[in-house]
Short mmCIF file of C-alpha atoms in Angstrom, two decimals:
data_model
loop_
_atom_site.label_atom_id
_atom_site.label_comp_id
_atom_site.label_asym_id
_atom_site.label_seq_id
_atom_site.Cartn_x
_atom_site.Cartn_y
_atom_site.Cartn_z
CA UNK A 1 0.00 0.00 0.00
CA UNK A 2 0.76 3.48 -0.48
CA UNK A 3 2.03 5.87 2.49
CA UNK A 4 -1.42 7.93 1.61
CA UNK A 5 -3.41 4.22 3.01
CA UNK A 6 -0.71 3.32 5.11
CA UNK A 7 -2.25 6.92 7.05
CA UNK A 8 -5.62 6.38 6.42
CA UNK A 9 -5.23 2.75 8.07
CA UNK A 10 -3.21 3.42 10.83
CA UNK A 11 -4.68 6.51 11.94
CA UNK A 12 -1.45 8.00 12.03
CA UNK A 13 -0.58 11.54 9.97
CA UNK A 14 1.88 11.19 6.74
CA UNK A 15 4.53 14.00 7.91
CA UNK A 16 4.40 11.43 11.65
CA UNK A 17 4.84 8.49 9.56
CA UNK A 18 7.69 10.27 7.41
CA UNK A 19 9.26 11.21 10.90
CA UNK A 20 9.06 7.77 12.31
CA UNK A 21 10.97 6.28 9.06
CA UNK A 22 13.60 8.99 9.33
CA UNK A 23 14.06 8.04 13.36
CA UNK A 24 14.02 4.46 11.96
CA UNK A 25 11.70 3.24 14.60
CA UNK A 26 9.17 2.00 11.19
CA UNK A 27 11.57 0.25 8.51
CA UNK A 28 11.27 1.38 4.77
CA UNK A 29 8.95 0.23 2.66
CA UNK A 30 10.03 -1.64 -1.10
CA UNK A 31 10.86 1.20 -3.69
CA UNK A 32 8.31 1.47 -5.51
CA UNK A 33 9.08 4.02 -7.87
CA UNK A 34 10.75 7.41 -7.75
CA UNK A 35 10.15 8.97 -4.29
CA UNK A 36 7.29 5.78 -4.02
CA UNK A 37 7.41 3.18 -1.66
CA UNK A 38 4.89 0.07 -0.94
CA UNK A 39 4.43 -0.69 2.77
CA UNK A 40 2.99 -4.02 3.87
CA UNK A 41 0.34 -5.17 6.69
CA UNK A 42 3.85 -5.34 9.01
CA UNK A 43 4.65 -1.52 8.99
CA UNK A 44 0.87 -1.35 9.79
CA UNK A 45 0.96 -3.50 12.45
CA UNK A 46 4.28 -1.63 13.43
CA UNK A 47 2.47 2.09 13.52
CA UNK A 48 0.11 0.19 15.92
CA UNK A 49 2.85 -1.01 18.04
CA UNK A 50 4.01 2.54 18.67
CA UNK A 51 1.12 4.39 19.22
CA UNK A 52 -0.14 2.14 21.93
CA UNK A 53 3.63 2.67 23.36
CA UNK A 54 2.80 6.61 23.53
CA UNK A 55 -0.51 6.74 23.84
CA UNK A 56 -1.24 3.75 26.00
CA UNK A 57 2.48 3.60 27.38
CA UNK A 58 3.31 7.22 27.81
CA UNK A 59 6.81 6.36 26.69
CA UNK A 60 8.97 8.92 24.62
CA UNK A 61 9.46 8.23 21.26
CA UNK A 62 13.43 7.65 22.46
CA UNK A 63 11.94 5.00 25.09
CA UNK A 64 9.88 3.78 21.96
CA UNK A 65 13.06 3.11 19.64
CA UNK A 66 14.88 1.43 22.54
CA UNK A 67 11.75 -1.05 23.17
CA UNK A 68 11.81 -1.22 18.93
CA UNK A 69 15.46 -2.50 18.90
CA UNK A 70 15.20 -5.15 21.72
CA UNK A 71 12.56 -6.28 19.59
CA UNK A 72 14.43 -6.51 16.65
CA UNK A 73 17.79 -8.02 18.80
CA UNK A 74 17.38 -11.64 17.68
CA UNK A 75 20.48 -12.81 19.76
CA UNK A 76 18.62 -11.72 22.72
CA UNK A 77 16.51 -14.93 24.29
CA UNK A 78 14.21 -16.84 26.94
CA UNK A 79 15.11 -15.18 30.26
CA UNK A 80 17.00 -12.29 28.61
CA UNK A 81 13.92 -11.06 26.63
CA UNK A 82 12.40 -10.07 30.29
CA UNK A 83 15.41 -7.72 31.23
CA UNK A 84 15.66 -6.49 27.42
CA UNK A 85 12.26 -5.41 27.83
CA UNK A 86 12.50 -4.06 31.58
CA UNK A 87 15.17 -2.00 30.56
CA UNK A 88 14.18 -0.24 27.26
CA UNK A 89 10.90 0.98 29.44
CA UNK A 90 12.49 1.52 32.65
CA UNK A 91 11.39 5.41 33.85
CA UNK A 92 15.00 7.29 34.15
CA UNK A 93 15.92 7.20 37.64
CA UNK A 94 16.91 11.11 38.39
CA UNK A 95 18.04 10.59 42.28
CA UNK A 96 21.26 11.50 42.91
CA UNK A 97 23.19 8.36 44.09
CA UNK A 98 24.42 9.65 47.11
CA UNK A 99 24.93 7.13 50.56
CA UNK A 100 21.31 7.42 51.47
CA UNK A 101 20.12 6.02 48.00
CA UNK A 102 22.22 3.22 48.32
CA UNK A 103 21.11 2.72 51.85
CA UNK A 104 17.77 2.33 49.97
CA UNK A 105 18.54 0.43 47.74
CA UNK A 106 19.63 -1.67 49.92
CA UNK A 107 17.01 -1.70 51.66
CA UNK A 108 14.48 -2.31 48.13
CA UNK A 109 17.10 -5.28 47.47
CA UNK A 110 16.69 -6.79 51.28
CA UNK A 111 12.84 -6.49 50.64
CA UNK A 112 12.85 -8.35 47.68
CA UNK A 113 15.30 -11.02 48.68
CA UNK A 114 12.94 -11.61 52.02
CA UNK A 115 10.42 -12.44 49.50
CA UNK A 116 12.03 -15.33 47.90
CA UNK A 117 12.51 -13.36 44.94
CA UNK A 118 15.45 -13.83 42.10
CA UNK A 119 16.34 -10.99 40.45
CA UNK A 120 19.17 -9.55 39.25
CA UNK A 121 21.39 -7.35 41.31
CA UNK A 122 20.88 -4.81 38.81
CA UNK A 123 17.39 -4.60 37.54
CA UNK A 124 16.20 -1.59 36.48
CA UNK A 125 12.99 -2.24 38.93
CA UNK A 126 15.13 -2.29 42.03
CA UNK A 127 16.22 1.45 40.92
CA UNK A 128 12.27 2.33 40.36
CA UNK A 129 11.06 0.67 43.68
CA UNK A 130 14.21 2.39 45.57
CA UNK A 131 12.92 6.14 44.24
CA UNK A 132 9.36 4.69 45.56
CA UNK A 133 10.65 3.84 49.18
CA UNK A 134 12.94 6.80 49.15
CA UNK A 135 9.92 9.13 48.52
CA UNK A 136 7.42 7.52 50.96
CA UNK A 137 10.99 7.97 53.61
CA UNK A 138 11.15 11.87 52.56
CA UNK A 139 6.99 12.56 52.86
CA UNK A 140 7.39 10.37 56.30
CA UNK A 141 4.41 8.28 54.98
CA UNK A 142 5.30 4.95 56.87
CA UNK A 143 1.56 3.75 56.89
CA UNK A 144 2.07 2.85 52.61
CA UNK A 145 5.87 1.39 53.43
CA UNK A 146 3.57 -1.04 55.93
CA UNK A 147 1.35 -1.73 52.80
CA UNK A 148 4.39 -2.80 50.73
CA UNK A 149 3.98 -6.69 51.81
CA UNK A 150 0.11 -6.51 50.02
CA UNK A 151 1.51 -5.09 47.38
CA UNK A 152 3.76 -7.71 46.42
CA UNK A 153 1.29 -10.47 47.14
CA UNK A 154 -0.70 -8.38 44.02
CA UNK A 155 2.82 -8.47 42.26
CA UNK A 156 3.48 -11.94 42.59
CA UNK A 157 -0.79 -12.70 41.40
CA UNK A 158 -0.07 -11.02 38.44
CA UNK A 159 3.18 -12.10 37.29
CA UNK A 160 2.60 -15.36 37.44
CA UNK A 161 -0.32 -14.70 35.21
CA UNK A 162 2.04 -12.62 33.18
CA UNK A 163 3.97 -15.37 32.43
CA UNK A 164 1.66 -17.67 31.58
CA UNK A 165 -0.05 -15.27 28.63
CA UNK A 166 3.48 -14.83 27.07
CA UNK A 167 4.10 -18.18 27.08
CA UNK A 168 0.42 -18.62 25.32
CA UNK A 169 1.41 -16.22 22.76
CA UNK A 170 4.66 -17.85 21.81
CA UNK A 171 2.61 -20.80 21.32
CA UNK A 172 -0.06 -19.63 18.90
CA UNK A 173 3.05 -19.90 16.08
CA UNK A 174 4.16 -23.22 14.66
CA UNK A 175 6.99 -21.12 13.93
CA UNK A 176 10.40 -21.10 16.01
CA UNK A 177 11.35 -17.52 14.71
CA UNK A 178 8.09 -16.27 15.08
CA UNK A 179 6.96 -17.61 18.21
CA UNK A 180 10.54 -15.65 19.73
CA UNK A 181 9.09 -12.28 18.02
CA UNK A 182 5.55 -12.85 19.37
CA UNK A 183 6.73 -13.80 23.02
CA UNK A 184 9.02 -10.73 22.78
CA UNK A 185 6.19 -8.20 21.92
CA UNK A 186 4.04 -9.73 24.61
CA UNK A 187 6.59 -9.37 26.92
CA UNK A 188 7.04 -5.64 26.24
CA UNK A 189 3.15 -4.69 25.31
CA UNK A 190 2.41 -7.04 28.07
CA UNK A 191 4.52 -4.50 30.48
CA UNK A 192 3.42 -1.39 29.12
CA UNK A 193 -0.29 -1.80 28.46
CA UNK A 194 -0.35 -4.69 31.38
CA UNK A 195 0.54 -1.70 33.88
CA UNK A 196 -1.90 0.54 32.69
CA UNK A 197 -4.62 -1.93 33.20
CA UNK A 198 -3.80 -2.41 36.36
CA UNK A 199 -3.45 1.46 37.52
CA UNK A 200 -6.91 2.02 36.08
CA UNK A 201 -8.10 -1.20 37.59
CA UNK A 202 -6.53 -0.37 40.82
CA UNK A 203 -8.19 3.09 40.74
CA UNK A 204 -11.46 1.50 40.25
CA UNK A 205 -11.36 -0.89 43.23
CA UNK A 206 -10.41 1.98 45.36
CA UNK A 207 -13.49 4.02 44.31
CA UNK A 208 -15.95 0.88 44.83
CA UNK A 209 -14.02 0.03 48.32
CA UNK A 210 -14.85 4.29 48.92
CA UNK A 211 -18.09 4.09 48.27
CA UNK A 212 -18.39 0.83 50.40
CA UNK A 213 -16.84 3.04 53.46
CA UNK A 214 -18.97 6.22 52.54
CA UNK A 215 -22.84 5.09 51.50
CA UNK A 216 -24.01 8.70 52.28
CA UNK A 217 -21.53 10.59 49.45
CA UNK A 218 -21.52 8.54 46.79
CA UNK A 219 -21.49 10.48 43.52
CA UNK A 220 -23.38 8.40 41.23
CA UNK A 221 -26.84 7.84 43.31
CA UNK B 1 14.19 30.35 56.69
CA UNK B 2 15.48 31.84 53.42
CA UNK B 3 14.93 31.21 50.30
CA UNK B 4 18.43 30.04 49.64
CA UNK B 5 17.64 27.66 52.80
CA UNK B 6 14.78 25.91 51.29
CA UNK B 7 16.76 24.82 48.58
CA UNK B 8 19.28 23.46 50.54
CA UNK B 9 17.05 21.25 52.41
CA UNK B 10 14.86 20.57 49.60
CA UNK B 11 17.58 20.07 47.32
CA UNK B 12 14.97 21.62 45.21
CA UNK B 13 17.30 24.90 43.18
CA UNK B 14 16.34 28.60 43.89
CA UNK B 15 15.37 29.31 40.07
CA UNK B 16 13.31 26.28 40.31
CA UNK B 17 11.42 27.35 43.59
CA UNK B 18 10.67 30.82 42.01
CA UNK B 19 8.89 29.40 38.70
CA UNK B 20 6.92 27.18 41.37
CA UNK B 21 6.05 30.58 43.47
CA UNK B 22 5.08 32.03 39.54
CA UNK B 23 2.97 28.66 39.08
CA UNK B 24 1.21 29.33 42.24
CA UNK B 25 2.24 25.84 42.93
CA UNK B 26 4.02 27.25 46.24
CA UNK B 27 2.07 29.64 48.21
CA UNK B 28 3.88 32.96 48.95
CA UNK B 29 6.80 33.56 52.04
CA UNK B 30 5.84 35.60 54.69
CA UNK B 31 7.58 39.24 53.89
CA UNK B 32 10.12 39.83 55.77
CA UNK B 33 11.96 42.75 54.03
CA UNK B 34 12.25 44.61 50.67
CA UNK B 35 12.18 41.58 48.30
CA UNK B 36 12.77 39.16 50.99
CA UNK B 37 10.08 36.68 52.30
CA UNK B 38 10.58 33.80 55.08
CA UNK B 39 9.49 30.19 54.45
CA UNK B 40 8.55 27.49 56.75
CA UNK B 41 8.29 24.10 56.97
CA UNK B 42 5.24 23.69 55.38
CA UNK B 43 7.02 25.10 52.52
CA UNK B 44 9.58 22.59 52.71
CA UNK B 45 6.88 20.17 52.82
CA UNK B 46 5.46 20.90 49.80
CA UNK B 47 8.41 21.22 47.49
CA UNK B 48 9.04 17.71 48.58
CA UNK B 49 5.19 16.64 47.45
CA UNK B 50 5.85 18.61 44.25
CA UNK B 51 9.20 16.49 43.38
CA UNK B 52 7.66 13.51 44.55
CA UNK B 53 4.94 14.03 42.05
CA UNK B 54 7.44 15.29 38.91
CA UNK B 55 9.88 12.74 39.93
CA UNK B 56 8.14 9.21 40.93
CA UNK B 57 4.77 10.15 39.50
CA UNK B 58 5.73 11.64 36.47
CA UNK B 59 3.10 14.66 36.16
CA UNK B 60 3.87 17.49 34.31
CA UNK B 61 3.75 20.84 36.44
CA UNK B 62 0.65 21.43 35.27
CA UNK B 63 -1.33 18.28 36.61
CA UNK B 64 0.67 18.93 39.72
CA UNK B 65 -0.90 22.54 39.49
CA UNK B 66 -4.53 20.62 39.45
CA UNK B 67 -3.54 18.17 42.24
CA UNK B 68 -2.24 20.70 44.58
CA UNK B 69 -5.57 22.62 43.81
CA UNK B 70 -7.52 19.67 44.64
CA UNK B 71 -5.63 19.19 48.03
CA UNK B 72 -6.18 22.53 48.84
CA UNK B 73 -10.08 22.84 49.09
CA UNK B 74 -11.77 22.00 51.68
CA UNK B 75 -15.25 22.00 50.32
CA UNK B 76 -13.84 18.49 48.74
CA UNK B 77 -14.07 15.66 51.83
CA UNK B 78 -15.23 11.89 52.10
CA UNK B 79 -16.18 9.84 48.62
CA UNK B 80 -15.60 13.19 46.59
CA UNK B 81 -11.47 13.15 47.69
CA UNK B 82 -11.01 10.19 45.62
CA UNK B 83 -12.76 11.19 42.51
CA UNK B 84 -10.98 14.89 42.34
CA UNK B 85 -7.41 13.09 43.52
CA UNK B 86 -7.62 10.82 40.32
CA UNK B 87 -9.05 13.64 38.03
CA UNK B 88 -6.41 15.56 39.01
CA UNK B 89 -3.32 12.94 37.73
CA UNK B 90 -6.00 11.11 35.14
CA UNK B 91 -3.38 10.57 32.32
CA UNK B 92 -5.36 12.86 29.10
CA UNK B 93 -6.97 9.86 27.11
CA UNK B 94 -6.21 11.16 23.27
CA UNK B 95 -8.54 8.47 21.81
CA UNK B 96 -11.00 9.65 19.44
CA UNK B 97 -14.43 9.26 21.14
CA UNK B 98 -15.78 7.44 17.62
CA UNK B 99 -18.50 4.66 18.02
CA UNK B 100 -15.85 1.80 18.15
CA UNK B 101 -14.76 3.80 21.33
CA UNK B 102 -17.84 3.98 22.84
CA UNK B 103 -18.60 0.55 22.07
CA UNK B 104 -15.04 -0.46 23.75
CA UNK B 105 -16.32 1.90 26.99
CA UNK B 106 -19.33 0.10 27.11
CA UNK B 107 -17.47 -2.96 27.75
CA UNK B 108 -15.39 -1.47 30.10
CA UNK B 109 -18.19 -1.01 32.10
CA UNK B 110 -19.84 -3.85 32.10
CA UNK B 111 -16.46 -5.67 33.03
CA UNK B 112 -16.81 -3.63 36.02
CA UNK B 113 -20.06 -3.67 36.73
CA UNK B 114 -19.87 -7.48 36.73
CA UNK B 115 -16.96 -7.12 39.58
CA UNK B 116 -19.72 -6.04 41.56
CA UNK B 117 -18.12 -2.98 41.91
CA UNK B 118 -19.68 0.54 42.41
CA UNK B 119 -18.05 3.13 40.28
CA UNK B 120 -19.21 6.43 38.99
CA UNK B 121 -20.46 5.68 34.88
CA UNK B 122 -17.87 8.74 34.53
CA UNK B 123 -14.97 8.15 36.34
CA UNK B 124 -11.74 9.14 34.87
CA UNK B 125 -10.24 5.30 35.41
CA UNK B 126 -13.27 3.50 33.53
CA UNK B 127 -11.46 6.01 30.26
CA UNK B 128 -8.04 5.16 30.94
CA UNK B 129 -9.27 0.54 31.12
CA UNK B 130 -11.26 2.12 27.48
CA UNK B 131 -7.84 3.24 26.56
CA UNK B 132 -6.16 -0.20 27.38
CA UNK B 133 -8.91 -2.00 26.52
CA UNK B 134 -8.77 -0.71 22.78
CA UNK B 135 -5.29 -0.85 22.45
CA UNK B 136 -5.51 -4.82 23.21
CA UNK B 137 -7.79 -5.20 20.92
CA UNK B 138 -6.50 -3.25 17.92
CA UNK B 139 -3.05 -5.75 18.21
CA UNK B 140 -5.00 -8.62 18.81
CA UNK B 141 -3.35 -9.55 22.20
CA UNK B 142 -6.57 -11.22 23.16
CA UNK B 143 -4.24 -13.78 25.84
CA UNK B 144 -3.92 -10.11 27.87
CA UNK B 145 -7.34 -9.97 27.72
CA UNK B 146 -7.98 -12.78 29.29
CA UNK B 147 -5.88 -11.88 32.07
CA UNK B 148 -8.37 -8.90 33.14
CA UNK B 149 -9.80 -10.69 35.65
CA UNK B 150 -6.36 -11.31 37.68
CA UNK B 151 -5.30 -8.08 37.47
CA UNK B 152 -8.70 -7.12 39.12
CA UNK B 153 -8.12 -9.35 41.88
CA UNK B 154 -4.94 -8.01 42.27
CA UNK B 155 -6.18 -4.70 42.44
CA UNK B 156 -9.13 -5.01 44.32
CA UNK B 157 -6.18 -7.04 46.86
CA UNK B 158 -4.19 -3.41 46.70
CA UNK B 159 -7.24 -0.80 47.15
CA UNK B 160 -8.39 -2.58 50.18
CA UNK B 161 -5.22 -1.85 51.51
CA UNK B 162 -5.05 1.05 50.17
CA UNK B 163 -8.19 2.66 51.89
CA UNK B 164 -7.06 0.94 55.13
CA UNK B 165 -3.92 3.00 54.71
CA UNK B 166 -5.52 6.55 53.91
CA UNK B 167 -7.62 6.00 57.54
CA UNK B 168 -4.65 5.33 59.55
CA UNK B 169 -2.89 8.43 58.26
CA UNK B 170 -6.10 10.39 58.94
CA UNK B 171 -6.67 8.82 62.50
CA UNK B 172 -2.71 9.72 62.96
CA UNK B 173 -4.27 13.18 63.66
CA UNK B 174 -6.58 14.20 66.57
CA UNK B 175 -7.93 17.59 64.48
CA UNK B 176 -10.45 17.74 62.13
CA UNK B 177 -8.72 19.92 59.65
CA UNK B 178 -5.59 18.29 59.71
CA UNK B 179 -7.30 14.65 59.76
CA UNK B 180 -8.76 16.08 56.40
CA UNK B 181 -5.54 17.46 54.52
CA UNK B 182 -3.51 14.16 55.47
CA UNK B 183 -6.37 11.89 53.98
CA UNK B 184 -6.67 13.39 51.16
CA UNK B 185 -2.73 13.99 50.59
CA UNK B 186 -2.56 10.10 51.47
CA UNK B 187 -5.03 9.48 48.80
CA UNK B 188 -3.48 11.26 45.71
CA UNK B 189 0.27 10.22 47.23
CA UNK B 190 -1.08 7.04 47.51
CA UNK B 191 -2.30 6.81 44.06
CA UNK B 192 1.04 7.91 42.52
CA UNK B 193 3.46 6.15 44.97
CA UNK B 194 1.46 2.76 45.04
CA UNK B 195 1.13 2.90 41.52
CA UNK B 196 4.81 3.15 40.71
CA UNK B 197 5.56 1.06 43.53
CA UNK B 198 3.50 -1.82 42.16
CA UNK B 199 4.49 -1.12 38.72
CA UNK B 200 8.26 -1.92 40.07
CA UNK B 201 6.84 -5.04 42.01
CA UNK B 202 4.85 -6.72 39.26
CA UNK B 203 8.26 -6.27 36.95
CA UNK B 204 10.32 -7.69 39.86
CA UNK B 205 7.73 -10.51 40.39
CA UNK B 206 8.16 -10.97 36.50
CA UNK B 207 11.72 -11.64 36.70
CA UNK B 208 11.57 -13.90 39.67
CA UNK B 209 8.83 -16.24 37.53
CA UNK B 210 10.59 -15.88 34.34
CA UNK B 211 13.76 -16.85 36.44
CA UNK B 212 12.20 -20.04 37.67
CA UNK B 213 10.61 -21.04 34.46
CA UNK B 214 14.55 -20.76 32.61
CA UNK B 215 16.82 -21.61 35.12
CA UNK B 216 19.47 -22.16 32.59
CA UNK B 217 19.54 -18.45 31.40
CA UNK B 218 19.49 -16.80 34.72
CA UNK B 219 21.33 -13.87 34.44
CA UNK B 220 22.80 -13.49 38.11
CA UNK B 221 24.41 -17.23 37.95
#
């Protein structure tokens, strides 16, 4: 298809298509002509791919090529694929690493280790939950440290689950190659558009568990 | 305290305090002088909540702006806190509101309505599951759809928690007032700190499963 359909498909504006080929984050299409290309039903599927990662994902269109090339890394496999993933979304970690970060971190590392947990010493999640516990330290808000424990039992619910749907998406393909590129994907939309289920889903419970608590004020009756 | 001994303790920078002052994100020193003013610790205080937010949460300074607005009216108490708190950092849903939309709302309600659970038909959250909800759909990742009803377990696990956790920080206080302000800065704190902190969890969690289902490719042995 032309770019012209390629737009009218996706949803997605020609000049934003023409910048996504010159960041490389969409491949080129076959020349088709002079100044024509043809584009297939994979740089469709592609467009798709990032828009959920910036609409959906809220990640920057630098976040989005990093996800895009551990996608496209075929030496990277099974366990690997997880941190590949992990670390092309991680948010940047800003905090100065001075002693009491590390004291944190230790701290984040201690937490998850108490849990039965493997991960690797340096997991870009350790960073992210260290910034959480070293914000909760700094607002002195110890009662949502104490809530930590639920929060992994959720953690561990839904991980497991995870797991299980990437696995079942690897499997759908007969194909060896393919079934590594599907599991990939799922791993990474899995993480992106996984966590956004849950934040909304989590923001829903708390307004039914409100309402529970406070019959008189509820806004819908 | 001085201006110049805010940012010291806040590690927050002088310019940076003065565009929050501009923002109206900071109320106003006490004067103290010809272009001098004197700040307190509820200054301090709040330059903290503001990098927590910016930092951790991620809001721009203008959803910070709406938050901070939120926390400081006091016409807003019980049910209605939770509703303006997630307004306030509601991530802007760009989806077109098109039938297919609606259609994908629709079902975003009814997932939730067969939860049992009582929301309002226009809460902020049921747009952002729409959002997700779509996004699934338009790359086929039907396996994460099946998942939904997990991740609301887990989050209906969290939000009981997480209400239990806004009532101790309220009962921490013996005055009305202040039992009001800390609720209501424990729910939209809450909401930004639990959601990054069990954002960082579930990815942890993910390792540690992925680590036990490929033992051989564990990168930390």
């Amino acid at each position: 298809m032309r770019i012209g359909e390629l737009s009218r498909r996706s949803g997605v504006s020609v000049p934003t298509i023409k910048y996504y080929l010159r960041e490389g984050l969409l491949p080129p299409g076959a020349p088709s002509g002079p100044n024509q290309a043809d584009y297939d039903e994979r740089h469709l599927y592609r467009l798709r791919l990032i828009r959920t990662f910036v609409d959906v994902g809220g990640l920057s269109i630098a976040a989005v090529g990093q996800v895009l090339s551990a996608l496209d890394d075929e030496t990277v496999e099974g366990h690997q694929l997880l941190g590949a993933a992990h670390r092309a979304i991680a948010p940047r970690s800003t905090a100065a690493r001075d002693d009491r970060w590390q004291a944190t971190r230790a701290e984040a590392a201690a937490f998850v280790a108490e849990r039965g947990w493997h991960v690797s010493p340096d997991a870009p999640a350790l960073d992210q939950l260290t910034d959480v516990l070293a914000a909760i330290r700094t607002l002195g808000f110890h009662e949502l440290r104490a809530a930590a424990g639920t929060y992994a039992d959720a953690a561990e619910l839904v991980a497991e689950r995870d797991l299980a749907t990437v696995a079942a998406r690897g499997e759908s393909s007969g194909d060896d190659g393919e079934a590594r590129a599907l599991m990939m994907e799922a791993v990474v939309t899995g993480t992106v558009l996984g966590e956004a289920m849950l934040a909304a889903l989590r923001r829903l419970a708390q307004e039914n568990a409100s309402a529970r608590l406070n019959p008189g004020t509820d806004s819908d009756c």
